[in-house]
Coordinates of C-alpha atoms in Angstrom, one line a residue:
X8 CA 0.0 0.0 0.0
X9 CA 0.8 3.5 0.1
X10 CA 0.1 7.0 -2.2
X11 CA -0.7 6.9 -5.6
X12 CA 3.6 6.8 -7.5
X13 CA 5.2 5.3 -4.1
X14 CA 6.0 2.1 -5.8
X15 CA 3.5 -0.5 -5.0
X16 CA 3.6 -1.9 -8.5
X17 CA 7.1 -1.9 -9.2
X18 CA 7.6 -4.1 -5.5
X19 CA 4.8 -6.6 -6.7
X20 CA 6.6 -7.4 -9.9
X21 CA 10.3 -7.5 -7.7
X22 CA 7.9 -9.6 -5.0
X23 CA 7.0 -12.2 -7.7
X24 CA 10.1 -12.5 -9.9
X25 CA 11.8 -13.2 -6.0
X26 CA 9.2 -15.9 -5.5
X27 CA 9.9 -17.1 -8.7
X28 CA 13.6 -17.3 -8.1
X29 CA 13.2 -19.1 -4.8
X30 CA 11.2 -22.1 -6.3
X31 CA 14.2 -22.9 -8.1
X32 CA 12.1 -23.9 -11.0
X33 CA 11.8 -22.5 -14.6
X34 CA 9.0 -23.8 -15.8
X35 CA 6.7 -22.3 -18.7
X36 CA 4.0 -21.8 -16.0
X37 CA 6.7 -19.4 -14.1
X38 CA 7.4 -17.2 -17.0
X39 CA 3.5 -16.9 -18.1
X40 CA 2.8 -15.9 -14.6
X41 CA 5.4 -13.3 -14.9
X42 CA 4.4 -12.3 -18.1
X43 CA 1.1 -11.1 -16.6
X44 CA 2.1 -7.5 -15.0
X45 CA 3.0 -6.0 -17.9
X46 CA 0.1 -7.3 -20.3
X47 CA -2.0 -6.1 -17.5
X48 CA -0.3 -2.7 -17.2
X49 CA -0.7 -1.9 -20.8
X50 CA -4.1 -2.6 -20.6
X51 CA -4.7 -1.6 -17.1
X52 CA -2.6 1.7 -16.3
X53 CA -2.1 5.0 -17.3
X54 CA -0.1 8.4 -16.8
X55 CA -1.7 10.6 -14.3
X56 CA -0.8 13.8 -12.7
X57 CA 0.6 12.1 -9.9
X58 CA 2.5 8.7 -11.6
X59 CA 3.7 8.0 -15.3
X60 CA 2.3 4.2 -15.1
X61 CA -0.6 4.5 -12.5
X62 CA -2.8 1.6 -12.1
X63 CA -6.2 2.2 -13.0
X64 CA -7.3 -0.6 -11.2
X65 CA -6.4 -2.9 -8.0
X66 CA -5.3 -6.6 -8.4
X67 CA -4.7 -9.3 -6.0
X68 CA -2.7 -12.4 -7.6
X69 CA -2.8 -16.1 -5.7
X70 CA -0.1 -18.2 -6.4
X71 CA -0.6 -21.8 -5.5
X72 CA 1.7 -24.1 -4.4
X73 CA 2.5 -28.1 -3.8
X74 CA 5.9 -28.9 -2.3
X75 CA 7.6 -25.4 -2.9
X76 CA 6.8 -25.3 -6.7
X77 CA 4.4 -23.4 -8.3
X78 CA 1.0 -25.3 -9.6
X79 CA -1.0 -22.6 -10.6
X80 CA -2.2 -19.0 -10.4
X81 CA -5.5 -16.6 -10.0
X82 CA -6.0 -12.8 -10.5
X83 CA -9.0 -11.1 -9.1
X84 CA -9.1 -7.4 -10.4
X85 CA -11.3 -4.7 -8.2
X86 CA -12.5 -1.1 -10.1
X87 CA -11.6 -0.4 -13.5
X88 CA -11.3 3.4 -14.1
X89 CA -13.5 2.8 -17.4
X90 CA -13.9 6.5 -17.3
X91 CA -10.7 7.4 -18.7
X92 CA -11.7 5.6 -22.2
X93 CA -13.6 8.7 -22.7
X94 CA -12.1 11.7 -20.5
X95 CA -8.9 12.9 -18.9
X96 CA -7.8 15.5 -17.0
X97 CA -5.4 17.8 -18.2
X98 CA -1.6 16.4 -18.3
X99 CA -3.0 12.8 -18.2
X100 CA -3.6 10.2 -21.0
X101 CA -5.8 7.3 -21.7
X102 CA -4.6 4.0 -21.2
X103 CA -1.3 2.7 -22.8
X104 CA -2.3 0.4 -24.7
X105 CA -3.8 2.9 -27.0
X106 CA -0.9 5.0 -27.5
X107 CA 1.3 1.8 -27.7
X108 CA -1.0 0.8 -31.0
X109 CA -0.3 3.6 -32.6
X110 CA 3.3 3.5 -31.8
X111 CA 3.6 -0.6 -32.8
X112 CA 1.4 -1.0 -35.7
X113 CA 2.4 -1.2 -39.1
X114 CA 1.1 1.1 -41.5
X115 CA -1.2 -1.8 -43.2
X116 CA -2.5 -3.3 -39.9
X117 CA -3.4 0.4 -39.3
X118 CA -5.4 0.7 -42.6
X119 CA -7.0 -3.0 -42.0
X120 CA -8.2 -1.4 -38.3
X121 CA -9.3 2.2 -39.7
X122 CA -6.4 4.0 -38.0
X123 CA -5.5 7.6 -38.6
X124 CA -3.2 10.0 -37.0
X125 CA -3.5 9.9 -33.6
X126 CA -3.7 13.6 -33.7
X127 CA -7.4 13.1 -34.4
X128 CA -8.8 11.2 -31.9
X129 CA -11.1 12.4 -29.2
X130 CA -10.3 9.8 -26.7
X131 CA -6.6 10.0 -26.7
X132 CA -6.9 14.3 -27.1
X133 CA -3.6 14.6 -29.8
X134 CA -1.4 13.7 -26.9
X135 CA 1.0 11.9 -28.5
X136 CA 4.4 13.0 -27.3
X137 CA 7.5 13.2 -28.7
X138 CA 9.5 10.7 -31.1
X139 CA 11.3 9.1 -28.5
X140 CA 8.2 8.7 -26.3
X141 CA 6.6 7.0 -29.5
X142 CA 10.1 4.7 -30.3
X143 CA 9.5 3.6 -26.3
X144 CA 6.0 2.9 -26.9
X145 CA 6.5 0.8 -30.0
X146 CA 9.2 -1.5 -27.9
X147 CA 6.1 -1.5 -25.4
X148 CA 4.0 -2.8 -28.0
X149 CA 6.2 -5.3 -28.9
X150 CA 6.4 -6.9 -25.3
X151 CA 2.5 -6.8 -24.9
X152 CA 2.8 -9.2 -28.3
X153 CA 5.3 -11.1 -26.8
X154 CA 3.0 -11.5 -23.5
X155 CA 0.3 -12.1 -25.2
X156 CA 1.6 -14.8 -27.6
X157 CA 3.5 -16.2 -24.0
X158 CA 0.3 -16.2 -21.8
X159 CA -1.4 -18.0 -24.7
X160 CA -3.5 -16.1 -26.3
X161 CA -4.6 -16.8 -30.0
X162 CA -3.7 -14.7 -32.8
X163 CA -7.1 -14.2 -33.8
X164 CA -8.3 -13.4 -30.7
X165 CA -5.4 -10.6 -30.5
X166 CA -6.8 -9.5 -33.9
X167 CA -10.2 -9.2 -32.7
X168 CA -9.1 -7.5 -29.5
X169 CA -6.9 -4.8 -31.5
X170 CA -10.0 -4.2 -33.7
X171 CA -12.5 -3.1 -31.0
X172 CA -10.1 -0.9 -29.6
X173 CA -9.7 0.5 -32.9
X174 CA -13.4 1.0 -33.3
X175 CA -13.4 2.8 -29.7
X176 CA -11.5 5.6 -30.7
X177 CA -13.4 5.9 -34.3
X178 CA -17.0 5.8 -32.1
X179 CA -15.0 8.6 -29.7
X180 CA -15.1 10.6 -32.9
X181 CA -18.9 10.7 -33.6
X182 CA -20.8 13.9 -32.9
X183 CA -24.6 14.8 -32.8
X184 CA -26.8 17.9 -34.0
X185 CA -29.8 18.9 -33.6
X186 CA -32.5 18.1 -36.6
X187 CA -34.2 20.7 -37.8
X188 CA -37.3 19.4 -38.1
X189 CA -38.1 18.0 -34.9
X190 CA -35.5 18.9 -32.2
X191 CA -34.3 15.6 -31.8
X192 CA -30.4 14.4 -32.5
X193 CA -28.6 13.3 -35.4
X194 CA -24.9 12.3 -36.4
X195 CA -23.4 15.4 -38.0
X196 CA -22.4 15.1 -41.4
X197 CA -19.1 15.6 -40.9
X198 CA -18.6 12.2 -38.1
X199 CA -20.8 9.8 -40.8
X200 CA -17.2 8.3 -42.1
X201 CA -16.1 7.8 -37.9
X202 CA -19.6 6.1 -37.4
X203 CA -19.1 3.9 -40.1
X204 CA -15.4 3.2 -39.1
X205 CA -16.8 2.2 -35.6
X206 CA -19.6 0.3 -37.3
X207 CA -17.0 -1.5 -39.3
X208 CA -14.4 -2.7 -36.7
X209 CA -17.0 -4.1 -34.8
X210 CA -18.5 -6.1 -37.4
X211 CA -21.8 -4.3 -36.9
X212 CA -23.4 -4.2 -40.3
X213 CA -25.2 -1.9 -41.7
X214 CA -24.0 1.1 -39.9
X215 CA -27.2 2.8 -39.9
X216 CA -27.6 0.3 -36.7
X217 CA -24.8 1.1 -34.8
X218 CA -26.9 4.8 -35.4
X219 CA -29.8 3.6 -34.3
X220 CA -28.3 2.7 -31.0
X221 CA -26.4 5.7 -30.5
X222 CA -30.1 7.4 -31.1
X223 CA -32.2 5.3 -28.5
X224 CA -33.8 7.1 -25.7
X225 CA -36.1 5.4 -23.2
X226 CA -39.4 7.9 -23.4
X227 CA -38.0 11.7 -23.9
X228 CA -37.2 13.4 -26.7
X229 CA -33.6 12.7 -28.1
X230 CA -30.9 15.7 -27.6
X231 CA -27.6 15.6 -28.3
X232 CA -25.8 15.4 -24.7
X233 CA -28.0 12.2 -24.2
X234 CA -26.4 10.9 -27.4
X235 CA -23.5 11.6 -26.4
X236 CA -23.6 9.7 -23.4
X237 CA -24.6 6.5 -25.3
X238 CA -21.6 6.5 -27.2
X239 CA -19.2 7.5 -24.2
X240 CA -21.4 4.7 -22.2
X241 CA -20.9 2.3 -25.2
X242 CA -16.9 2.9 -25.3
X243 CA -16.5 2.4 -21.5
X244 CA -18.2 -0.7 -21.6
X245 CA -16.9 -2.4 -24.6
X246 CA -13.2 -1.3 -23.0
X247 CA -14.1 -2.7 -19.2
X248 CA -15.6 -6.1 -21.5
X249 CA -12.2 -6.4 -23.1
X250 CA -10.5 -6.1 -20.3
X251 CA -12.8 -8.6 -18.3
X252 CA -12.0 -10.9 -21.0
X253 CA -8.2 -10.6 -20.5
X254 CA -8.3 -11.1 -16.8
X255 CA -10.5 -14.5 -17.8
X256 CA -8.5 -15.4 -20.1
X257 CA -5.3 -15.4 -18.0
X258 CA -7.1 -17.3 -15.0
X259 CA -8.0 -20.1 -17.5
X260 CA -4.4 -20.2 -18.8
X261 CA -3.2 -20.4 -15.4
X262 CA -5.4 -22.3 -13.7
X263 CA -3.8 -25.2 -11.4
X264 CA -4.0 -29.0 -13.1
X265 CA -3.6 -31.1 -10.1
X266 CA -6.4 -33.5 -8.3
X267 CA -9.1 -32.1 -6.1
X268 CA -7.6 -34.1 -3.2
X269 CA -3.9 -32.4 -3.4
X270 CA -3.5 -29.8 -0.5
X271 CA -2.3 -26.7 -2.0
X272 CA -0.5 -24.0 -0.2
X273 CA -1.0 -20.3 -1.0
X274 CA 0.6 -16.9 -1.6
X275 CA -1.4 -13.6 -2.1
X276 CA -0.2 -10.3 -3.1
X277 CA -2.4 -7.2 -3.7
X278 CA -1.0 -4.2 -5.0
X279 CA -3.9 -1.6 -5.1
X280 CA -4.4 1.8 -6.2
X281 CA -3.1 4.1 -3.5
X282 CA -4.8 7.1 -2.2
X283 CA -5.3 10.2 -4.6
X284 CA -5.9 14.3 -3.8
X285 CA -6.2 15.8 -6.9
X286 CA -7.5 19.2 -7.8
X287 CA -10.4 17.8 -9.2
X288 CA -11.8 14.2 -7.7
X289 CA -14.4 12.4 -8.8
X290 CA -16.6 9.1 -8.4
X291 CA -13.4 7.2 -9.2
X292 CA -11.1 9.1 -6.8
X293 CA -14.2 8.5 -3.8
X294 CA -13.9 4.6 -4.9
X295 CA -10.1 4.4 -4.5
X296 CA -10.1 6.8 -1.5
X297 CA -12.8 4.0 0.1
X298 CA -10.4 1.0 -0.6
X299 CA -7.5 2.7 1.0
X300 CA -9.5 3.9 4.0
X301 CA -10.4 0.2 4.2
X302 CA -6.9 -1.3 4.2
X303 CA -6.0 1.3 6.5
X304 CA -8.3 0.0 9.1
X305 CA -7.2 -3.5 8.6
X306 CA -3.6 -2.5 9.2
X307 CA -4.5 -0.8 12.3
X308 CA -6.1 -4.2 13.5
X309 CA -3.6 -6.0 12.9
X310 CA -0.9 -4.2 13.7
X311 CA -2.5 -2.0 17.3
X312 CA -5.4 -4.1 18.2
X313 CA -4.9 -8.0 17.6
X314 CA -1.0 -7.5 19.1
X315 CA -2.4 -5.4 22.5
X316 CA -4.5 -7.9 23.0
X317 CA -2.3 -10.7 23.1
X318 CA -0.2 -8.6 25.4
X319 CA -3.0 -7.9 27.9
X320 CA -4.6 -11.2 27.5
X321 CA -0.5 -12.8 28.9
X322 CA -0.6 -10.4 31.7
X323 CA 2.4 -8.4 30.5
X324 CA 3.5 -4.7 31.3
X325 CA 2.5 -2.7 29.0
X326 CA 1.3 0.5 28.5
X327 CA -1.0 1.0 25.9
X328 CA -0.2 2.5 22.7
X329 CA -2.8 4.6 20.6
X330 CA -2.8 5.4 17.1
X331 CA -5.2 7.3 14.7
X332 CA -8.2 5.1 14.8
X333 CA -10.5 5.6 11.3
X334 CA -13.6 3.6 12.5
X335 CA -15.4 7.0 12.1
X336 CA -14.4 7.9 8.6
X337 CA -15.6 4.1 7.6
X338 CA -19.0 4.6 9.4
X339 CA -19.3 7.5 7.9
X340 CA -18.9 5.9 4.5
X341 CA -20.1 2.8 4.9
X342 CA -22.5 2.4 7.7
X343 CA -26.3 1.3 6.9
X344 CA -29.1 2.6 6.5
X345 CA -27.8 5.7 6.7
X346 CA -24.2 5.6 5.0
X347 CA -22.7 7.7 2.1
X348 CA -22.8 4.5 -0.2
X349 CA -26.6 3.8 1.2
X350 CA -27.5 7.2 0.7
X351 CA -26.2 7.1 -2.7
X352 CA -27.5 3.7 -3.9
X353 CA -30.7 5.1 -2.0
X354 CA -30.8 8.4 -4.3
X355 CA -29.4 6.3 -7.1
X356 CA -32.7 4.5 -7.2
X357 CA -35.1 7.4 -7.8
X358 CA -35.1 8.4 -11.8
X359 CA -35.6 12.0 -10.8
X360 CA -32.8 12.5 -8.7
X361 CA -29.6 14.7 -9.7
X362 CA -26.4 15.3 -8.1
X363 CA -27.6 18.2 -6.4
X364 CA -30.4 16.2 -4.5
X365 CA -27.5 13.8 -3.7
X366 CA -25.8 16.5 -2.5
X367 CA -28.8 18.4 -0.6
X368 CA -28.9 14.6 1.4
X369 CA -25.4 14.4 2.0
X370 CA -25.3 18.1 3.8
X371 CA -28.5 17.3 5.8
X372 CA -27.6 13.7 6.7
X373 CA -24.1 14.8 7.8
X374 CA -24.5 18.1 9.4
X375 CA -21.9 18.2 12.8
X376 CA -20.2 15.4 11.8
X377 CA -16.6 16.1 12.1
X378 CA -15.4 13.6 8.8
X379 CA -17.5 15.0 6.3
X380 CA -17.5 18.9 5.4
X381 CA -20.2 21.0 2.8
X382 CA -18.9 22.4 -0.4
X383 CA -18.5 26.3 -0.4
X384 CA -20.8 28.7 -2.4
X385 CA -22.3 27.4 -4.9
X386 CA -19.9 24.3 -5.8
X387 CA -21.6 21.3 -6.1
X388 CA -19.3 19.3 -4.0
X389 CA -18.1 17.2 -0.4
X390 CA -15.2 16.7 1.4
X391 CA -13.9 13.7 3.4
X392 CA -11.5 14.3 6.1
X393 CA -9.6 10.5 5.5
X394 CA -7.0 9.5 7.5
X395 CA -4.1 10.3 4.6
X396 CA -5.9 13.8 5.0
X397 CA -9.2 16.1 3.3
X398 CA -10.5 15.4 0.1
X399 CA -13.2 17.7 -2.1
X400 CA -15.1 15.5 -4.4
X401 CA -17.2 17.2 -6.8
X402 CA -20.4 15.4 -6.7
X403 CA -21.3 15.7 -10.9
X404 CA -21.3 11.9 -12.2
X405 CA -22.0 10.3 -9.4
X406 CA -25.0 8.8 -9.8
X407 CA -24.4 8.3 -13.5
X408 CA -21.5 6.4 -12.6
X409 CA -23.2 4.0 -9.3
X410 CA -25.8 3.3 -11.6
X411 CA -23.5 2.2 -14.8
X412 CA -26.3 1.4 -16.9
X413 CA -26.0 0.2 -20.5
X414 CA -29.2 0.2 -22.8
X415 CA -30.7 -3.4 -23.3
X416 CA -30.7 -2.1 -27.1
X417 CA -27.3 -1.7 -27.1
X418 CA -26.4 -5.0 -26.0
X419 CA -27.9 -7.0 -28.1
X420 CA -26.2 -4.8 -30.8
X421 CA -23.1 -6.2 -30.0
X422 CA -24.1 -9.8 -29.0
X423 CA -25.1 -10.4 -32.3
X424 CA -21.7 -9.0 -33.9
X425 CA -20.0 -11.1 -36.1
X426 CA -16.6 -10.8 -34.6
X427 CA -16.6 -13.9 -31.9
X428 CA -15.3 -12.3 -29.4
X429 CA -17.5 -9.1 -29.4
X430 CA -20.4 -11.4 -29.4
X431 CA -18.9 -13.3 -26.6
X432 CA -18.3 -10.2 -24.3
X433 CA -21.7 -9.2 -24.4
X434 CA -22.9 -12.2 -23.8
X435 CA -23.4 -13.1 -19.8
X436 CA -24.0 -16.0 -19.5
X437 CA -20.8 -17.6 -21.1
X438 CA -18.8 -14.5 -19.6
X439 CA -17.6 -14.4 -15.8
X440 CA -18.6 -10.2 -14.8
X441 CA -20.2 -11.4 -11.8
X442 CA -16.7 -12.6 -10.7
X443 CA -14.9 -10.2 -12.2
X444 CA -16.5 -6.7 -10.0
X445 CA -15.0 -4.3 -12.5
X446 CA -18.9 -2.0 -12.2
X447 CA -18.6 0.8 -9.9
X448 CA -21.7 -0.4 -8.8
X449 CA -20.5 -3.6 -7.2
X450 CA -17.5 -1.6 -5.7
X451 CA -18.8 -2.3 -2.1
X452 CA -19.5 -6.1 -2.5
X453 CA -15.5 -6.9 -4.4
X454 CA -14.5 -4.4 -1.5
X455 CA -16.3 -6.7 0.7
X456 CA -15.1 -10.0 0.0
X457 CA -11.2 -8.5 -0.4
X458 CA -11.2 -8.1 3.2
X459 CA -12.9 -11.3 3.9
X460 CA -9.4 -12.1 2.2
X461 CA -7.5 -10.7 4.0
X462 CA -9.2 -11.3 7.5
X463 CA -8.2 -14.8 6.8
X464 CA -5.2 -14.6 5.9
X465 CA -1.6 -14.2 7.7
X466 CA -1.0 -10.6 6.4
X467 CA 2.6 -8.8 5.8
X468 CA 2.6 -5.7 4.9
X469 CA 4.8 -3.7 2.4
X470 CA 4.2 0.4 3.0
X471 CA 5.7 2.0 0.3
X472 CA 7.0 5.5 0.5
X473 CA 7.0 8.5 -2.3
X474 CA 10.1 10.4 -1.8
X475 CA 9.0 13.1 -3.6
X476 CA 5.7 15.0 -5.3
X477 CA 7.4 16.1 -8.2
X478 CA 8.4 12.1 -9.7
X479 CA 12.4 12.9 -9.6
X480 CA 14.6 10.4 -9.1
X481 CA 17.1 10.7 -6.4
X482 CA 15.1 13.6 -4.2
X483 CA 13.7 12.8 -1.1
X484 CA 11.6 15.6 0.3
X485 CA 11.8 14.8 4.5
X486 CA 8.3 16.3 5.0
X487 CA 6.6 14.5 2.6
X488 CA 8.1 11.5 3.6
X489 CA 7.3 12.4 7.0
X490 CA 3.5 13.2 6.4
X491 CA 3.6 9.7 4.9
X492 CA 4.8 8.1 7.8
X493 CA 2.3 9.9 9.8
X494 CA -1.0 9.7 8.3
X495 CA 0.0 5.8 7.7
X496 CA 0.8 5.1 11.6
X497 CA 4.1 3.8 10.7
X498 CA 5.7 6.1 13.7
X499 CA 3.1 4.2 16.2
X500 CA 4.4 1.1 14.3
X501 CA 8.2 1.5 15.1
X502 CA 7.1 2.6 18.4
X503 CA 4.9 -0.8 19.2
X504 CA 8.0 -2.8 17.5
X505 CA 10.7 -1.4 19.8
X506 CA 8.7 -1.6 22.9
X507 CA 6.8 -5.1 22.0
X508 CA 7.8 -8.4 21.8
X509 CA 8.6 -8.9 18.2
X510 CA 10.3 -12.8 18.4
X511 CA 7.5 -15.5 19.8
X512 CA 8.6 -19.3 19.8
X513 CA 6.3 -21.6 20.6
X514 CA 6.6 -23.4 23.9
X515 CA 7.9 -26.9 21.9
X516 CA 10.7 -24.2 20.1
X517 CA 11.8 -22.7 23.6
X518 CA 11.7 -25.6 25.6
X519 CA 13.8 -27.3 22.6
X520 CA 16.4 -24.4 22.0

């Protein structure tokens, strides 16, 4: 754990290459289950303000084991940031992947997908970079190939993948107008050829039915911001499908072949997004923000509460140590019926409801509590005081975003595509997105049953410290490091460590030594 560009990535993939090393093996199953960080980074991460290869997402890998060798694998992934298909922030880009397509393909695989100059695309906003950013995304391409190809994955299905994101950007590209002649929306004239690109790369033919979809509105008159929303609502879920699909695809690749009655033994490691502040947060950032306040708490448990207690419950001297306790913060968030997340799903229920009502609810619900603070003037908007510190969250999108809704219309559209594997990502019943939780909506349930996982476990934990705000290398900045160590109770840690009992044989081990 720790902020948002500490390093929690870059320590998973040393953690596993270690674990790797000390089985001693170097079996095909080893280097696949290396191979999957970077296929999922491509796919999965992205520059931000704060990190140059933030991770849009939170994963927690199980490696399984019989007699000290490695048998087989799982990934469970938590919160896709499908927003960013269709908006960033400025001095942020989309995913990589995109931008490593554009650096990798040839010029005739970019014609058979309907690729232009990235300059033009919506979604990725022109920001391509300079030449030697673009040589360093081509080599990137080139590994997610070679991951691919290693991981098993068939050529056509890399084909098929490669052409839906292709026909992402092109549907980014469509606008809408108003028709003259009765208010409602078209596609302007001059976005028919990206419609038809889109239409095209997903095998849905004519194109005048990708249209149709794009022009469906449940009983009000059609305008073009509502349009506009079905296509950004089309692009996020086709991108959070593919990506679904990946994480699938990997667990079936990896999936232990041993008899039900062999015992296996277990290692998990979850490297998850760390906690964001930035000058404008969102649903996304809230999420995020949740799952480290979460963690948080566990840490505390572990670490304050479960070791006190085995002090007291000995009869040893000991005077008790206390530490920044966020049970508040979490009942704030969490607690039912009357919860932020309740009151949300609650609001999120009613058709006529809007931010602003959300809001109105929050500022009535809350009023005196000492977490939670009222937006200023007329700035529809919260803050959070977390235990990393205050956050302001600007409340527009977030009931769009906890309801994550995709027109029935729309996918059947793509269920009866003739590419196999569009068809098969819209398809639920032969595709796991119950286990997969990547819907904002089911953030609180895959939250959930994470720390189930972890209460169960034997946890040790890895706090990872950003030297600096300004990702330098070779500058540490002693108070942000020192807010760091603060805010995560790593002082009250070093403090419980020196003063506790941090060696404990068991009886048969000291009466034996």
């Amino acid at each position: 754990s720790g902020e948002s560009g500490a390093g929690k990535t870059e320590s998973t993939k040393l953690l596993l290459q270690h674990i790797m090393n000390l089985c001693k093996g170097n079996s095909q199953l080893e280097q696949q289950i290396l191979q999957v960080n970077p296929l999922l980074e491509a796919f999965g991460n992205a520059q931000t303000a704060m990190n140059d290869n933030s991770s849009r997402f939170g994963k927690y890998i199980q490696l399984r084991f019989h007699k000290n060798t490695v048998q087989g694998a799982k990934l469970s992934e938590y919160l896709l940031e499908k927003s960013r298909v269709v908006q960033q922030d400025a001095g942020e880009r989309n995913f990589h992947i995109f931008y490593y397509m554009f650096a990798g393909l040839s010029s005739e695989e970019k014609e058979i997908y309907g690729l232009l100059d990235p300059s033009l695309y919506r979604y990725v906003s022109g920001r391509f970079g300079t030449q030697d950013t673009a040589q360093r995304w081509k080599h990137k391409y080139k590994e997610v190939c070679n991951a691919l190809d290693m991981v098993g994955f068939q050529e056509q299905e890399q084909v098929d993948m490669q052409a839906i994101l292709a026909g992402v950007l092109s549907l980014g590209n469509v606008t809408f107008e108003p028709e003259e002649s009765n208010g409602s929306a078209k596609v302007s004239e001059a976005s028919r050829g990206w419609l038809k690109v889109a239409a095209v790369s997903g095998c849905i033919e004519p194109a005048c039915v990708l249209f149709s979809a794009l022009l469906w509105r449940p009983s009000v008159s059609c305008c073009c911001s509502f349009c506009a929303d079905a296509r950004d609502s089309i692009a996020k879920v086709a991108y959070g499908r593919v990506f679904g699909w990946i994480v699938c695809k990997i667990n079936e690749l990896l999936a232990e072949n041993v008899d039900s009655e062999v015992e296996l033994r277990e290692i998990g490691i979850l490297d998850i997004f760390g906690f964001e502040n930035f000058a404008v947060n969102r649903f996304e950032q809230f999420c995020i923000n949740l799952a480290n306040e979460q963690l948080q708490h566990f840490f505390n448990h572990h670490i304050f509460q479960l070791e006190q207690a085995a002090y007291k419950e000995e009869d040893l001297p000991w005077e008790t140590i206390t530490f920044n306790n966020n049970e508040p913060v979490l009942d704030l968030l969490l607690a039912k019926p009357l919860g932020l997340l309740s009151l949300l799903d609650e609001q999120s229920a009613f058709p006529q409801a809007t931010d602003k009502t959300f809001v109105d609810k929050l500022n009535s619900s809350f009023k005196g509590n000492l977490h939670f603070q009222p937006g200023r003037g007329r700035v529809l908007a919260f803050s959070i005081i977390h235990y990393a510190g205050k956050v302001q969250y600007t409340a527009k999108g977030f009931l769009e975003k906890n309801r994550d809704t995709l027109p029935a219309n729309v996918r059947g559209l793509f269920v009866n595509s003739i590419t196999p594997l569009l068809s098969v990502l819209f398809k639920g019943k032969s595709f796991c997105f119950a286990a997969l939780l990547i819907f904002p909506c089911s953030h609180q349930h895959s939250l959930m049953v994470l720390m189930e996982r972890m209460y169960s476990a034997n946890p040790h934990f890895v706090r990872c410290i950003k030297p600096n705000s300004q990702k330098e290398p070779g500058v540490m900045d002693s108070q942000v490091v020192l807010q760091q160590l603060r805010y995560n109770g790593l002082l009250e840690t070093i403090r419980i460590r020196r003063d506790g009992f941090s060696w404990r044989p068991s009886f048969e081990e000291c009466a034996e030594r």
